[in-house]
Coordinates of N, CA and C in Angstrom, one line a residue:
M16 N -65.4 28.0 113.3 CA -64.5 27.5 112.2 C -63.2 26.9 112.9
N17 N -63.3 25.7 113.2 CA -62.1 25.0 113.9 C -61.5 24.0 113.0
N18 N -61.5 24.2 111.7 CA -61.0 23.3 110.7 C -59.6 23.8 110.2
C19 N -58.7 23.8 111.1 CA -57.3 24.3 110.7 C -56.3 23.2 110.5
V20 N -55.5 23.4 109.5 CA -54.4 22.5 109.3 C -53.1 23.3 109.5
E21 N -52.2 22.8 110.2 CA -50.9 23.5 110.4 C -49.8 22.7 109.6
A22 N -48.9 23.5 109.0 CA -47.9 22.9 108.2 C -46.6 23.6 108.6
A23 N -45.5 22.8 108.6 CA -44.2 23.3 108.9 C -43.1 22.6 108.1
P24 N -42.2 23.4 107.6 CA -41.1 22.8 106.8 C -40.2 21.9 107.6
L25 N -39.7 20.9 107.1 CA -38.7 20.0 107.7 C -37.4 20.0 106.9
P26 N -36.3 19.6 107.5 CA -35.1 19.4 106.7 C -35.3 18.4 105.6
G27 N -34.5 18.6 104.5 CA -34.6 17.6 103.4 C -35.8 17.8 102.5
A28 N -36.3 19.0 102.3 CA -37.4 19.2 101.4 C -38.6 18.4 101.8
A29 N -39.0 18.4 103.1 CA -40.2 17.7 103.6 C -41.1 18.7 104.3
L30 N -42.3 18.2 104.6 CA -43.2 19.0 105.3 C -44.0 18.2 106.3
A31 N -44.2 18.8 107.5 CA -45.0 18.2 108.5 C -46.4 18.9 108.6
V32 N -47.5 18.1 108.6 CA -48.8 18.6 108.6 C -49.6 18.0 109.8
R33 N -50.4 18.8 110.5 CA -51.2 18.3 111.6 C -52.5 19.0 111.7
D34 N -53.4 18.4 112.4 CA -54.7 19.0 112.8 C -54.4 19.9 114.0
S35 N -54.8 21.2 113.9 CA -54.5 22.1 115.0 C -55.3 21.8 116.2
K36 N -56.4 21.0 116.1 CA -57.2 20.6 117.3 C -56.6 19.4 118.0
D37 N -55.7 18.7 117.4 CA -55.2 17.4 117.9 C -53.7 17.4 117.9
V38 N -53.1 18.4 118.6 CA -51.7 18.6 118.6 C -50.9 17.5 119.3
D39 N -51.5 16.6 120.1 CA -50.8 15.5 120.7 C -50.5 14.4 119.8
R40 N -51.2 14.3 118.7 CA -50.9 13.3 117.7 C -49.7 13.7 116.9
P41 N -48.9 12.7 116.4 CA -47.7 13.1 115.6 C -48.2 13.6 114.2
P42 N -47.4 14.5 113.7 CA -47.8 15.1 112.4 C -47.6 14.1 111.2
L43 N -48.3 14.3 110.2 CA -48.0 13.5 108.9 C -46.9 14.2 108.2
R44 N -46.0 13.4 107.7 CA -44.8 13.9 107.0 C -45.0 13.6 105.5
F45 N -44.7 14.6 104.7 CA -44.8 14.5 103.2 C -43.5 15.0 102.6
S46 N -43.1 14.4 101.5 CA -42.0 15.0 100.7 C -42.6 16.2 100.0
A47 N -41.7 17.1 99.6 CA -42.2 18.3 98.9 C -42.9 17.9 97.6
A48 N -42.4 16.9 96.9 CA -43.1 16.5 95.7 C -44.5 15.9 96.0
A49 N -44.6 15.1 97.0 CA -45.9 14.5 97.4 C -46.9 15.6 97.8
W50 N -46.4 16.6 98.5 CA -47.3 17.7 99.0 C -47.7 18.6 97.8
S51 N -46.8 18.8 96.9 CA -47.2 19.6 95.7 C -48.2 18.9 94.8
T52 N -48.1 17.6 94.7 CA -49.0 16.8 93.9 C -50.4 16.9 94.6
F53 N -50.5 16.8 95.9 CA -51.7 16.9 96.7 C -52.4 18.2 96.5
V54 N -51.6 19.3 96.6 CA -52.1 20.6 96.5 C -52.6 20.9 95.1
A55 N -51.9 20.4 94.1 CA -52.3 20.5 92.7 C -53.7 19.8 92.5
G56 N -53.9 18.7 93.1 CA -55.2 18.0 93.0 C -56.3 18.7 93.6
L57 N -56.1 19.7 94.5 CA -57.2 20.5 95.1 C -57.8 21.5 94.1
N58 N -57.2 21.7 93.0 CA -57.7 22.6 92.0 C -59.0 22.1 91.5
P59 N -60.1 22.9 91.6 CA -61.5 22.4 91.3 C -61.5 22.0 89.8
Q60 N -60.7 22.6 88.9 CA -60.8 22.2 87.5 C -60.1 20.9 87.3
A61 N -59.4 20.3 88.2 CA -58.7 19.1 88.1 C -59.6 17.9 88.5
V62 N -60.8 18.2 89.2 CA -61.7 17.2 89.7 C -62.6 16.8 88.6
P63 N -62.7 15.5 88.3 CA -63.7 15.0 87.2 C -65.1 15.5 87.5
R64 N -65.8 15.8 86.5 CA -67.2 16.3 86.7 C -68.1 15.4 87.5
R65 N -67.9 14.1 87.4 CA -68.8 13.3 88.2 C -68.7 13.5 89.7
F66 N -67.7 14.1 90.2 CA -67.5 14.4 91.6 C -68.0 15.8 91.9
S67 N -68.3 16.6 90.9 CA -68.7 18.0 91.2 C -70.1 18.1 91.8

């Protein structure tokens, strides 16, 4: 199981996210609002049935 995502808080209500297997690449940066929207979309009940 090598499918890890690392996340770290940044100043200004932001978040840095990277693949733990590829630490030489720059992390993706998200605002707190954008990250919250993404995580909320991971809720299986939020996914339309046609994708289930």
